[in-house]
XYZ file of C-alpha atoms in Angstrom:
698
model
C -7.625 22.220 -10.101
C -7.679 18.529 -9.131
C -9.043 17.547 -5.767
C -6.467 15.170 -4.267
C -7.924 12.020 -2.745
C -5.142 10.270 -0.878
C -2.324 9.872 -3.410
C -4.513 9.938 -6.483
C -6.878 12.478 -7.958
C -10.352 12.624 -9.356
C -10.643 13.528 -13.019
C -10.214 17.156 -13.986
C -12.857 17.661 -16.649
C -13.335 20.190 -19.376
C -16.213 20.171 -21.822
C -16.484 20.283 -25.580
C -20.155 21.163 -25.804
C -21.844 18.328 -23.904
C -18.886 15.965 -24.341
C -16.617 15.513 -21.292
C -12.875 15.830 -21.916
C -9.869 15.065 -19.738
C -7.565 17.971 -19.006
C -4.878 15.524 -17.844
C -4.743 13.754 -21.205
C -6.229 16.366 -23.544
C -8.682 13.846 -24.922
C -12.452 13.297 -24.970
C -14.177 10.460 -23.102
C -16.218 9.325 -26.088
C -16.817 10.063 -29.735
C -17.807 13.585 -30.747
C -20.083 12.002 -33.352
C -22.055 9.423 -31.345
C -20.334 7.965 -28.297
C -23.109 5.511 -27.503
C -23.177 3.946 -30.958
C -19.377 3.794 -31.050
C -19.218 1.950 -27.711
C -21.970 -0.426 -28.830
C -20.071 -1.212 -32.023
C -16.518 -1.377 -30.646
C -17.163 -3.256 -27.409
C -20.602 -4.881 -27.148
C -20.920 -6.132 -30.716
C -17.236 -6.852 -31.323
C -17.174 -9.163 -28.277
C -20.518 -10.787 -29.217
C -22.019 -10.200 -25.779
C -25.565 -10.936 -26.923
C -24.779 -14.630 -27.365
C -22.107 -15.045 -24.709
C -24.229 -13.788 -21.797
C -26.532 -16.784 -22.243
C -25.606 -19.969 -20.383
C -26.921 -23.519 -20.613
C -26.612 -24.267 -16.922
C -26.991 -22.495 -13.592
C -23.655 -24.069 -12.650
C -21.748 -21.830 -15.064
C -19.566 -19.237 -13.426
C -20.486 -15.561 -13.943
C -19.512 -14.005 -17.247
C -16.659 -11.567 -16.560
C -15.872 -8.402 -18.485
C -12.696 -6.533 -17.529
C -12.030 -2.979 -18.635
C -9.041 -0.670 -18.753
C -10.499 2.802 -18.229
C -13.992 3.188 -16.674
C -14.394 6.819 -17.655
C -18.075 7.778 -17.659
C -19.240 4.175 -17.271
C -20.877 4.140 -20.705
C -19.433 0.752 -21.667
C -20.682 -0.785 -18.440
C -24.177 0.626 -18.886
C -24.390 -0.702 -22.437
C -23.162 -4.126 -21.280
C -25.739 -4.120 -18.499
C -28.435 -3.154 -21.016
C -27.361 -6.051 -23.219
C -27.611 -8.420 -20.243
C -31.160 -7.225 -19.572
C -32.043 -7.808 -23.237
C -31.115 -11.483 -22.932
C -33.841 -13.996 -22.105
C -34.156 -13.997 -18.320
C -34.198 -17.778 -17.938
C -30.866 -18.279 -19.687
C -28.874 -15.296 -18.441
C -25.585 -15.964 -16.716
C -24.657 -13.815 -13.748
C -22.656 -10.867 -15.009
C -19.551 -9.407 -13.337
C -17.750 -6.344 -14.638
C -14.422 -5.056 -13.285
C -12.960 -1.742 -14.402
C -9.717 0.042 -13.515
C -9.697 3.830 -13.404
C -6.780 6.043 -12.373
C -8.801 9.273 -12.287
C -12.436 8.565 -11.353
C -15.055 11.164 -12.163
C -16.685 13.004 -9.308
C -20.342 12.104 -8.801
C -21.536 15.427 -10.204
C -19.365 15.038 -13.316
C -20.611 11.470 -13.753
C -24.238 12.605 -13.623
C -23.585 15.403 -16.103
C -21.717 13.120 -18.494
C -24.417 10.447 -18.531
C -27.284 12.913 -18.860
C -26.478 12.957 -22.597
C -28.037 9.486 -22.909
C -31.717 9.601 -21.807
C -32.220 6.066 -23.152
C -29.885 4.887 -20.371
C -31.452 7.042 -17.651
C -32.808 4.173 -15.555
C -29.480 2.341 -15.454
C -27.328 5.455 -15.095
C -29.424 6.680 -12.161
C -28.829 3.365 -10.381
C -25.098 3.658 -11.054
C -24.993 7.217 -9.746
C -27.065 6.366 -6.676
C -24.553 3.681 -5.673
C -21.391 5.385 -6.938
C -18.654 4.860 -4.339
C -16.616 7.339 -2.364
C -13.690 8.536 -4.472
C -11.230 6.546 -2.410
C -8.281 4.673 -3.860
C -8.841 0.948 -4.069
C -11.549 -1.664 -4.577
C -15.296 -0.887 -4.642
C -18.087 -3.429 -5.237
C -21.509 -2.342 -6.532
C -24.419 -4.788 -6.790
C -27.408 -4.511 -9.102
C -30.293 -6.745 -10.196
C -30.510 -8.491 -6.806
C -26.788 -9.277 -6.958
C -26.812 -10.879 -10.423
C -24.976 -7.907 -11.934
C -21.860 -6.876 -10.003
C -19.656 -3.936 -10.896
C -16.186 -3.721 -9.364
C -14.465 -0.358 -9.639
C -10.767 -0.225 -8.835
C -9.608 3.357 -8.387
C -5.877 3.863 -8.840
C -3.042 3.099 -11.212
C -3.828 0.000 -13.270
C -0.240 -1.311 -13.022
C -0.345 -1.260 -9.232
C -3.837 -2.753 -9.184
C -3.735 -5.678 -11.627
C -1.053 -7.482 -9.628
C -3.593 -7.698 -6.763
C -6.079 -9.842 -8.729
C -6.445 -13.396 -10.067
C -9.799 -13.325 -11.862
C -10.205 -14.936 -15.294
C -11.917 -12.484 -17.644
C -14.049 -13.684 -20.552
C -13.472 -10.466 -22.460
C -11.564 -7.208 -22.199
C -12.527 -3.683 -23.161
C -9.311 -1.749 -23.789
C -10.652 1.781 -23.567
C -7.965 4.090 -22.267
C -7.327 7.469 -23.803
C -5.645 7.316 -27.223
C -2.149 5.755 -27.344
C -0.465 9.020 -28.307
C -2.101 10.824 -25.352
C -1.709 8.090 -22.709
C 0.976 5.621 -23.888
C 1.283 3.906 -20.479
C -2.155 2.350 -20.953
C -0.990 0.603 -24.120
C 2.325 -0.902 -23.071
C 3.499 -4.508 -23.595
C 3.719 -4.924 -19.808
C 0.025 -4.101 -19.436
C -0.946 -6.498 -22.221
C 0.933 -9.312 -20.472
C -1.166 -8.684 -17.358
C -4.304 -8.662 -19.485
C -3.310 -12.064 -20.892
C -2.550 -13.425 -17.413
C -6.036 -12.489 -16.262
C -7.826 -13.957 -19.296
C -9.717 -17.230 -19.453
C -9.242 -19.701 -22.268
C -10.840 -18.166 -25.373
C -11.169 -14.692 -23.873
C -11.742 -11.914 -26.376
C -10.751 -8.263 -26.500
C -11.619 -5.196 -28.526
C -10.389 -1.621 -28.744
C -10.950 1.462 -30.854
C -7.141 1.754 -31.217
C -5.474 0.394 -34.341
C -1.857 1.505 -33.933
C 0.807 -0.985 -35.006
C 2.493 -0.813 -31.588
C -0.771 -1.815 -29.903
C -1.238 -4.742 -32.295
C 2.341 -5.983 -31.787
C 2.067 -5.668 -28.019
C -1.125 -7.723 -27.903
C 0.303 -10.389 -30.209
C 3.444 -10.603 -28.111
C 1.282 -11.166 -25.014
C -0.437 -14.157 -26.644
C -3.476 -12.710 -28.399
C -4.469 -13.355 -31.970
C -5.279 -9.939 -33.392
C -7.260 -8.851 -36.406
C -8.286 -5.523 -37.843
C -11.865 -4.530 -38.496
C -13.561 -1.477 -39.956
C -13.656 1.210 -37.269
C -16.727 3.133 -36.189
C -17.873 5.999 -38.348
C -15.009 7.639 -40.165
C -12.353 5.648 -38.310
C -10.562 3.387 -40.728
C -9.757 0.481 -38.405
C -10.109 -0.985 -34.921
C -8.584 -4.082 -33.309
C -10.211 -7.178 -31.856
C -9.179 -10.745 -31.186
C -8.843 -13.527 -28.633
C -6.287 -15.170 -26.378
C -4.495 -18.254 -27.583
C -5.357 -21.349 -25.559
C -4.501 -21.004 -21.859
C -3.198 -23.983 -19.899
C -5.495 -23.846 -16.893
C -4.153 -27.087 -15.419
C -1.075 -25.338 -14.067
C -0.378 -22.236 -12.042
C 2.380 -20.949 -14.325
C 0.348 -17.975 -15.483
C -0.461 -16.882 -11.934
C 1.810 -14.505 -10.028
C 4.572 -15.645 -7.696
C 3.216 -13.862 -4.687
C 3.684 -13.746 -0.955
C -0.055 -14.456 -0.678
C -0.186 -17.630 -2.777
C -0.658 -19.559 0.472
C -4.117 -17.952 0.778
C -5.297 -19.794 -2.337
C -5.848 -23.468 -3.086
C -4.142 -24.626 -6.276
C -7.513 -25.809 -7.585
C -8.641 -22.157 -7.759
C -7.701 -21.923 -11.410
C -9.877 -24.902 -12.331
C -13.080 -23.340 -11.025
C -14.639 -22.531 -14.384
C -17.945 -23.784 -13.015
C -19.618 -23.167 -9.697
C -18.807 -25.416 -6.768
C -22.481 -26.262 -6.612
C -24.945 -27.741 -5.797
C -27.372 -29.796 -3.826
C -28.566 -31.122 -7.175
C -25.798 -33.700 -6.924
C -26.989 -34.750 -3.478
C -29.885 -37.033 -2.796
C -32.878 -34.726 -3.019
C -35.008 -37.408 -1.344
C -33.265 -36.480 1.862
C -35.297 -33.648 3.380
C -32.279 -31.844 4.797
C -30.058 -31.528 1.749
C -29.139 -27.968 0.801
C -26.736 -26.179 -1.523
C -25.215 -24.559 1.580
C -25.569 -25.101 5.305
C -24.522 -22.297 7.645
C -23.890 -23.043 11.304
C -24.541 -19.882 13.304
C -27.296 -17.272 12.911
C -25.441 -14.240 14.206
C -24.596 -11.218 12.078
C -21.976 -13.123 10.066
C -24.254 -16.098 9.449
C -27.360 -14.220 8.332
C -25.323 -11.918 6.076
C -23.716 -14.932 4.411
C -27.081 -16.633 3.996
C -28.433 -13.559 2.212
C -25.416 -13.258 -0.101
C -25.710 -16.917 -1.163
C -29.481 -16.732 -1.521
C -29.051 -13.793 -3.913
C -26.890 -16.034 -6.080
C -29.649 -18.615 -6.314
C -28.504 -21.152 -3.715
C -30.841 -22.916 -1.281
C -29.493 -22.240 2.197
C -30.113 -23.794 5.608
C -29.028 -21.798 8.643
C -28.906 -23.575 11.995
C -28.328 -22.194 15.481
C -28.459 -23.482 19.028
C -30.446 -20.445 20.159
C -34.210 -19.920 19.702
C -33.861 -16.964 17.290
C -31.290 -15.260 15.039
C -28.815 -12.652 16.336
C -29.343 -13.825 19.916
C -25.667 -13.758 20.923
C -23.182 -10.893 21.060
C -24.523 -9.456 17.781
C -28.018 -9.203 19.228
C -27.741 -5.857 20.990
C -30.595 -3.382 20.544
C -28.310 -1.031 18.658
C -25.136 -2.113 16.883
C -22.821 0.815 16.210
C -20.889 1.010 12.945
C -17.692 2.178 14.593
C -14.425 1.866 12.682
C -11.228 2.760 14.462
C -8.473 3.777 12.031
C -4.714 3.824 12.570
C -3.369 7.375 12.510
C -1.245 6.608 9.437
C -2.068 4.788 6.219
C -0.957 1.149 6.242
C -2.434 -2.255 5.355
C -4.801 -2.210 8.322
C -5.930 1.319 7.450
C -6.701 0.248 3.882
C -8.542 -2.856 5.109
C -10.748 -0.895 7.532
C -11.339 1.804 4.914
C -12.427 -0.776 2.337
C -14.840 -2.598 4.676
C -16.339 0.623 6.021
C -16.801 2.218 2.586
C -18.577 -0.901 1.330
C -20.897 -1.151 4.336
C -21.799 2.544 4.218
C -23.279 1.871 0.772
C -24.595 -1.632 1.473
C -27.012 -0.801 4.297
C -28.736 2.226 2.675
C -29.084 0.321 -0.602
C -30.757 -2.604 1.194
C -32.886 -0.337 3.392
C -34.341 1.400 0.328
C -36.178 -1.827 -0.533
C -37.973 -2.209 2.805
C -40.313 -0.177 5.006
C -39.188 -1.710 8.297
C -36.286 0.460 9.421
C -33.116 -1.340 10.457
C -30.455 1.142 9.322
C -30.235 4.503 11.088
C -27.688 6.783 9.314
C -27.619 9.463 11.999
C -23.861 10.052 11.625
C -21.087 9.147 14.046
C -18.812 11.504 15.954
C -15.511 10.208 17.285
C -14.737 12.737 19.974
C -11.209 14.019 20.572
C -12.030 13.650 24.257
C -8.459 13.497 25.629
C -5.107 15.043 24.740
C -3.898 11.669 23.499
C -6.947 11.166 21.293
C -6.755 14.740 19.977
C -3.100 14.247 18.986
C -3.964 10.974 17.252
C -6.789 12.583 15.296
C -4.507 15.431 14.258
C -1.998 12.922 12.879
C -4.835 11.127 11.111
C -6.037 14.324 9.437
C -2.498 15.310 8.418
C -1.524 11.875 7.080
C -4.663 11.037 5.119
C -6.748 12.861 2.551
C -10.250 11.477 2.422
C -13.481 12.762 0.879
C -15.376 15.009 3.280
C -18.538 12.915 2.897
C -16.575 9.899 4.186
C -14.602 11.231 7.181
C -13.633 14.785 8.132
C -12.423 16.600 11.264
C -14.837 19.073 12.893
C -14.492 21.665 15.657
C -16.203 21.728 19.057
C -19.015 24.016 17.891
C -19.886 21.794 14.943
C -19.557 18.692 17.133
C -22.113 20.222 19.518
C -24.388 21.000 16.584
C -24.176 17.463 15.240
C -24.914 15.723 18.539
C -27.235 18.299 20.096
C -25.104 18.154 23.246
C -22.481 20.590 24.469
C -18.899 19.539 23.728
C -15.640 21.242 24.635
C -13.758 19.323 21.911
C -14.140 18.463 18.272
C -13.592 15.123 16.626
C -13.849 13.073 13.457
C -17.212 13.153 11.725
C -18.442 10.052 9.844
C -21.354 11.613 7.996
C -22.928 8.448 6.590
C -22.357 6.130 9.562
C -24.911 5.262 12.212
C -26.359 2.231 13.956
C -28.013 -1.041 13.005
C -31.064 -2.739 14.536
C -29.951 -6.389 14.231
C -33.366 -7.927 14.975
C -35.114 -6.071 12.149
C -32.103 -6.626 9.880
C -32.253 -10.384 10.522
C -35.985 -10.503 9.781
C -35.443 -8.746 6.457
C -32.539 -10.954 5.391
C -34.179 -14.230 6.420
C -37.880 -13.558 5.807
C -38.629 -10.591 3.547
C -37.014 -11.998 0.419
C -37.774 -10.992 -3.191
C -40.893 -12.853 -4.317
C -39.545 -13.785 -7.765
C -36.509 -15.632 -6.402
C -36.693 -19.422 -6.595
C -34.065 -19.964 -3.893
C -34.832 -20.402 -0.201
C -33.352 -19.694 3.215
C -34.579 -22.225 5.771
C -33.771 -21.554 9.454
C -33.452 -24.278 12.081
C -33.330 -22.911 15.612
C -32.666 -24.779 18.866
C -30.519 -26.965 16.649
C -27.056 -27.965 17.872
C -24.390 -29.082 15.410
C -22.502 -31.823 17.216
C -20.164 -33.074 14.504
C -19.174 -32.315 10.913
C -17.619 -34.831 8.543
C -16.536 -34.834 4.909
C -17.803 -37.577 2.638
C -15.869 -39.378 -0.098
C -17.458 -37.139 -2.763
C -16.235 -34.051 -0.802
C -19.753 -33.160 0.372
C -20.394 -32.570 4.075
C -22.650 -34.175 6.664
C -23.655 -32.286 9.802
C -24.865 -34.313 12.757
C -27.334 -32.357 14.915
C -29.899 -32.987 17.614
C -32.489 -32.492 14.832
C -31.040 -35.109 12.515
C -28.511 -35.101 9.687
C -27.931 -32.283 7.209
C -26.135 -32.736 3.874
C -24.469 -30.076 1.735
C -21.726 -29.316 -0.775
C -20.810 -26.122 1.045
C -20.599 -25.776 4.801
C -20.047 -22.371 6.404
C -19.039 -22.227 10.071
C -20.197 -18.905 11.541
C -20.944 -19.866 15.131
C -18.529 -17.461 16.805
C -16.682 -18.899 19.794
C -18.064 -22.414 19.243
C -16.161 -22.767 15.962
C -13.223 -24.476 17.652
C -15.473 -27.288 18.902
C -15.015 -28.886 15.471
C -11.644 -30.689 15.171
C -11.026 -29.301 11.668
C -11.017 -25.760 13.129
C -9.563 -26.321 16.581
C -6.321 -24.583 15.543
C -7.965 -21.167 15.057
C -6.661 -18.715 17.703
C -9.994 -17.104 18.592
C -10.838 -15.906 22.096
C -14.120 -14.924 23.739
C -14.253 -11.326 24.969
C -17.149 -10.509 27.276
C -18.904 -7.187 26.829
C -21.807 -5.567 28.642
C -23.946 -2.683 27.412
C -25.917 -0.533 29.841
C -29.246 1.178 29.133
C -30.906 3.874 31.234
C -34.040 5.999 31.068
C -35.505 8.668 33.279
C -37.695 7.484 36.114
C -41.309 8.538 36.126
C -41.850 12.236 36.909
C -38.111 12.926 36.561
C -36.411 15.240 34.074
C -35.906 13.542 30.704
C -32.356 12.647 29.690
C -31.347 14.577 26.616
C -30.592 12.255 23.709
C -27.633 12.576 21.427
C -28.673 13.093 17.797
C -25.798 11.005 16.436
C -23.688 8.109 17.673
C -20.938 9.369 19.986
C -17.710 7.445 20.559
C -14.794 8.028 22.868
C -13.701 5.637 25.576
C -16.959 3.883 24.776
C -20.047 4.760 22.760
C -23.467 6.338 23.224
C -26.409 5.801 20.869
C -29.405 8.027 20.176
C -32.272 7.022 22.464
C -34.935 4.501 21.447
C -38.292 4.639 23.263
C -36.657 6.708 25.999
C -33.816 4.223 26.572
C -30.212 5.375 26.145
C -27.745 2.586 25.315
C -24.041 3.012 26.117
C -20.974 0.925 26.832
C -19.285 -1.354 26.524
C -17.038 -3.291 28.855
C -14.184 -5.522 27.668
C -13.456 -8.529 29.877
C -11.107 -11.338 28.756
C -11.311 -13.101 32.108
C -14.991 -14.030 32.089
C -17.133 -16.231 29.848
C -20.307 -15.487 31.817
C -23.054 -14.048 29.605
C -25.150 -12.976 32.588
C -25.300 -9.257 33.337
C -24.054 -7.727 36.559
C -24.453 -4.411 38.387
C -20.688 -3.858 38.635
C -20.272 -3.544 34.888
C -23.176 -1.117 34.704
C -21.330 1.070 37.184
C -18.148 0.820 35.074
C -20.009 1.939 31.967
C -21.675 4.803 33.850
C -18.384 6.025 35.279
C -16.639 5.723 31.920
C -19.171 7.776 29.987
C -19.059 10.544 32.580
C -15.302 10.603 32.063
C -15.223 10.868 28.248
C -18.601 12.577 27.694
C -19.310 14.560 30.860
C -21.939 16.856 29.342
C -24.407 14.136 28.468
C -26.336 13.305 31.646
C -26.766 16.896 32.674
C -25.217 20.292 32.252
C -24.781 20.219 36.024
C -22.036 18.451 37.977
C -22.302 14.821 36.932
C -20.595 13.634 40.092
C -23.951 14.072 41.843
C -25.524 11.534 39.512
C -25.726 7.777 40.054
C -27.449 4.858 38.393
C -30.001 4.864 41.221
C -31.472 7.990 39.624
C -32.577 6.014 36.537
C -34.301 2.890 35.363
C -31.525 0.513 34.345
C -31.242 -2.578 32.174
C -28.302 -4.252 30.474
C -27.224 -6.870 27.986
C -24.084 -9.002 27.895
C -22.485 -11.253 25.308
C -19.238 -12.930 24.298
C -17.587 -11.375 21.281
C -15.385 -13.637 19.180
C -11.980 -11.959 18.788
C -8.678 -12.718 17.070
C -5.046 -11.848 17.930
C -4.828 -9.246 15.125
C -8.393 -7.949 15.667
C -9.386 -8.852 12.095
C -12.107 -11.353 11.121
C -11.375 -14.911 9.998
C -13.145 -15.452 6.691
C -12.685 -17.895 3.805
C -11.848 -21.500 3.005
C -10.820 -23.538 6.033
C -7.174 -24.674 5.870
C -6.021 -28.206 6.558
C -3.749 -27.482 9.514
C -1.461 -30.514 9.291
C -0.978 -30.290 5.515
C -0.280 -26.554 5.705
C 2.363 -27.148 8.397
C 4.071 -29.767 6.273
C 3.987 -27.834 2.994
C 5.162 -24.536 4.469
C 7.655 -25.965 6.973
C 10.540 -24.090 5.311
C 9.039 -20.815 6.534
C 10.651 -21.647 9.869
C 14.055 -20.949 8.312
C 13.198 -18.396 5.620
C 10.174 -16.106 5.599
C 10.264 -15.766 1.791
C 11.089 -19.371 0.948
C 7.622 -20.578 -0.086
C 6.280 -17.854 -2.367
C 5.614 -20.333 -5.175
C 3.521 -22.677 -3.017
C -0.262 -22.743 -2.736
C -2.286 -23.651 0.333
C -4.139 -26.795 1.386
C -7.815 -26.296 2.153
C -10.836 -28.450 2.869
C -13.039 -28.449 -0.201
C -16.405 -26.910 0.590
C -15.646 -25.874 4.202
C -15.653 -22.149 5.003
C -15.256 -19.986 8.098
C -16.778 -16.605 8.958
C -15.988 -15.648 12.550
C -13.863 -13.283 14.646
C -15.613 -9.997 13.906
C -15.448 -8.880 17.538
C -17.088 -5.466 17.949
C -16.587 -4.659 14.239
C -19.262 -6.909 12.760
C -21.551 -4.074 11.687
C -19.009 -2.962 9.090
C -16.994 -6.141 8.395
C -19.758 -8.744 7.999
C -21.192 -7.450 4.664
C -17.824 -7.760 2.876
C -17.118 -11.071 4.622
C -20.418 -12.479 3.391
C -19.589 -11.444 -0.177
C -16.181 -13.110 0.113
C -17.754 -16.433 1.109
C -20.289 -16.108 -1.726
C -17.477 -15.408 -4.193
C -15.467 -18.444 -3.092
C -18.501 -20.675 -3.593
C -19.941 -19.132 -6.772
C -16.937 -17.555 -8.491
C -16.688 -14.255 -10.344
C -14.885 -11.118 -9.224
C -13.887 -11.185 -5.534
C -15.055 -8.376 -3.231
C -11.464 -7.879 -2.043
C -7.996 -7.773 -3.579
C -5.175 -10.237 -2.876
C -3.803 -8.332 0.113
C -7.165 -8.081 1.852
C -8.019 -11.701 1.107
C -4.818 -12.731 2.896
C -5.737 -10.477 5.829
C -9.122 -12.254 6.060
C -7.697 -15.734 5.489
C -8.164 -18.444 8.160
C -4.685 -19.716 7.192
C -2.837 -16.499 8.060
C -2.088 -17.568 11.606
C -0.544 -20.851 10.450
C 1.802 -18.918 8.142
C 2.616 -16.359 10.822
C 3.276 -18.961 13.505
C 5.547 -20.972 11.211
C 7.613 -17.859 10.518
C 7.792 -17.237 14.262
C 8.677 -20.924 14.870
C 5.749 -21.265 17.249
C 4.509 -24.419 15.529
């Protein structure tokens, strides 16, 4: 029986010996004779990957393979193996996107791939990073980010409309046309053509006349070739020449405004400092202003792609602002019903829950603490909300699940009279250690660099006639092709970004420990959240909070906010301090310290990430939105070339900054984006311009 996973289901497998078979489609996943050799012949060799994965220049965009039907992942593993077989110096970055309606469970994936011991090293890496079986977009990174696998779980028809990538080749590998005809329809082939670059190739084991006619009708030249083994024929071919100078082949979408029209011309990277005067000591591929969580994550993502990065900050060290708490909690608050915001939060959280453990595995210094997180149903209102959440959503138990009071007490080690939602793989982040790893402990074989400049104030940014950028600082001039603004609340000090509707939100965290010769405070074993949060103790200190104050920009700590935090935690988690009456307790009974900072927040509580829009040009182009909300669907946005923004993470940075960093890296280097169209628009710095025009506020 299929296990339902929020409106779609994981694959229901049967077995023919050691060959997995789909019960939904009554078909096997690969050849009964030799599945590995068939995939090598039909997909790797037919698309000539051995020669096409080699590039003449670093500036080439990643090579993109798109696939209809991920199945066991065999085609991906063979493509990855082929990439590794190429000469290291000439290899292009390799991106692979696959659409799968019924993903295999992790156990079924392991069993299916165990048939191929020659792929054991690669298949174990795939299985170790295999995503939660959640509908939607999942990004997996291998080979220090040079090989990226994107898995899109869900119906391929619903999914393809959310993407604008340009594939270099397609693997059409659904179940046979007579078993799964929807995967071989003319409508699907038109989408395949839309998402193909000029000269893109395809191959498939299928040879039915209807498949051939459908591909030809979509614009492919098609030829037959001897099939594998006893199969008489297979199909392969290429797209007829695409006109990439227009946007005719791109969808007419409500989110076109989130893209510059020049997007379709980006067949090469928007690089590099090579074009700048290398005699100037402060010329870099990318300059990032701001060394908080967003800035250092972006620096790492670009460094992995081979770019030389400078990161500058007014403070004396990284993560010294609001993201520099001792313990940053990965706390994601979901709506009680599935909607766009739910899907956005789900996507960011699922990615981060795999990102941190994968990075931590490479380093001894511990920055990621996956102790689990318990969102307590501490009030009647919260309990009712969590009940609606559980009833309206079906999520994998290893992602989020409701638990009772007894299990909640077992998880935290404290006594609770209520249950809650259990985030098994969540936890907390040590930002100082994380920053050191991202900025200092880099892979030795990489030729790229990250160069920090602290106590360095960016006073002015200006675009040059060749579209490069100059940054005037108290330490001299910096020059770059790509400028990323990640300096939180100071972003609006630059005229190009003054229109962004960010606001500072002061927060203070309180820490206590038992005084000498006093009874030790019992630590929670996991992160607890309610009206605030409580972290497991570190060196005897217990960190909890935090306040939210829109009326103050003062980063100094004060005793009043410590009292507020202490009173709040006794309200929503009364059993923590003592099993006795907590009203007898006061902060005077403990050693106390605190930390305060100014979070950067946005009106919709979502981060602002992506290319920076030209405010005046956007207002002029989209002026008709004031009279008709759907009047400009065919229009594309106006953006500053090479200027990007990554701010507004508020208290969510621990789980939003990894995806945000990948989005910036994608926009600079190309390839498959880490988000779909809808989520890109939700991140977009231009979204407020569009919204305010519709509301006639500007």
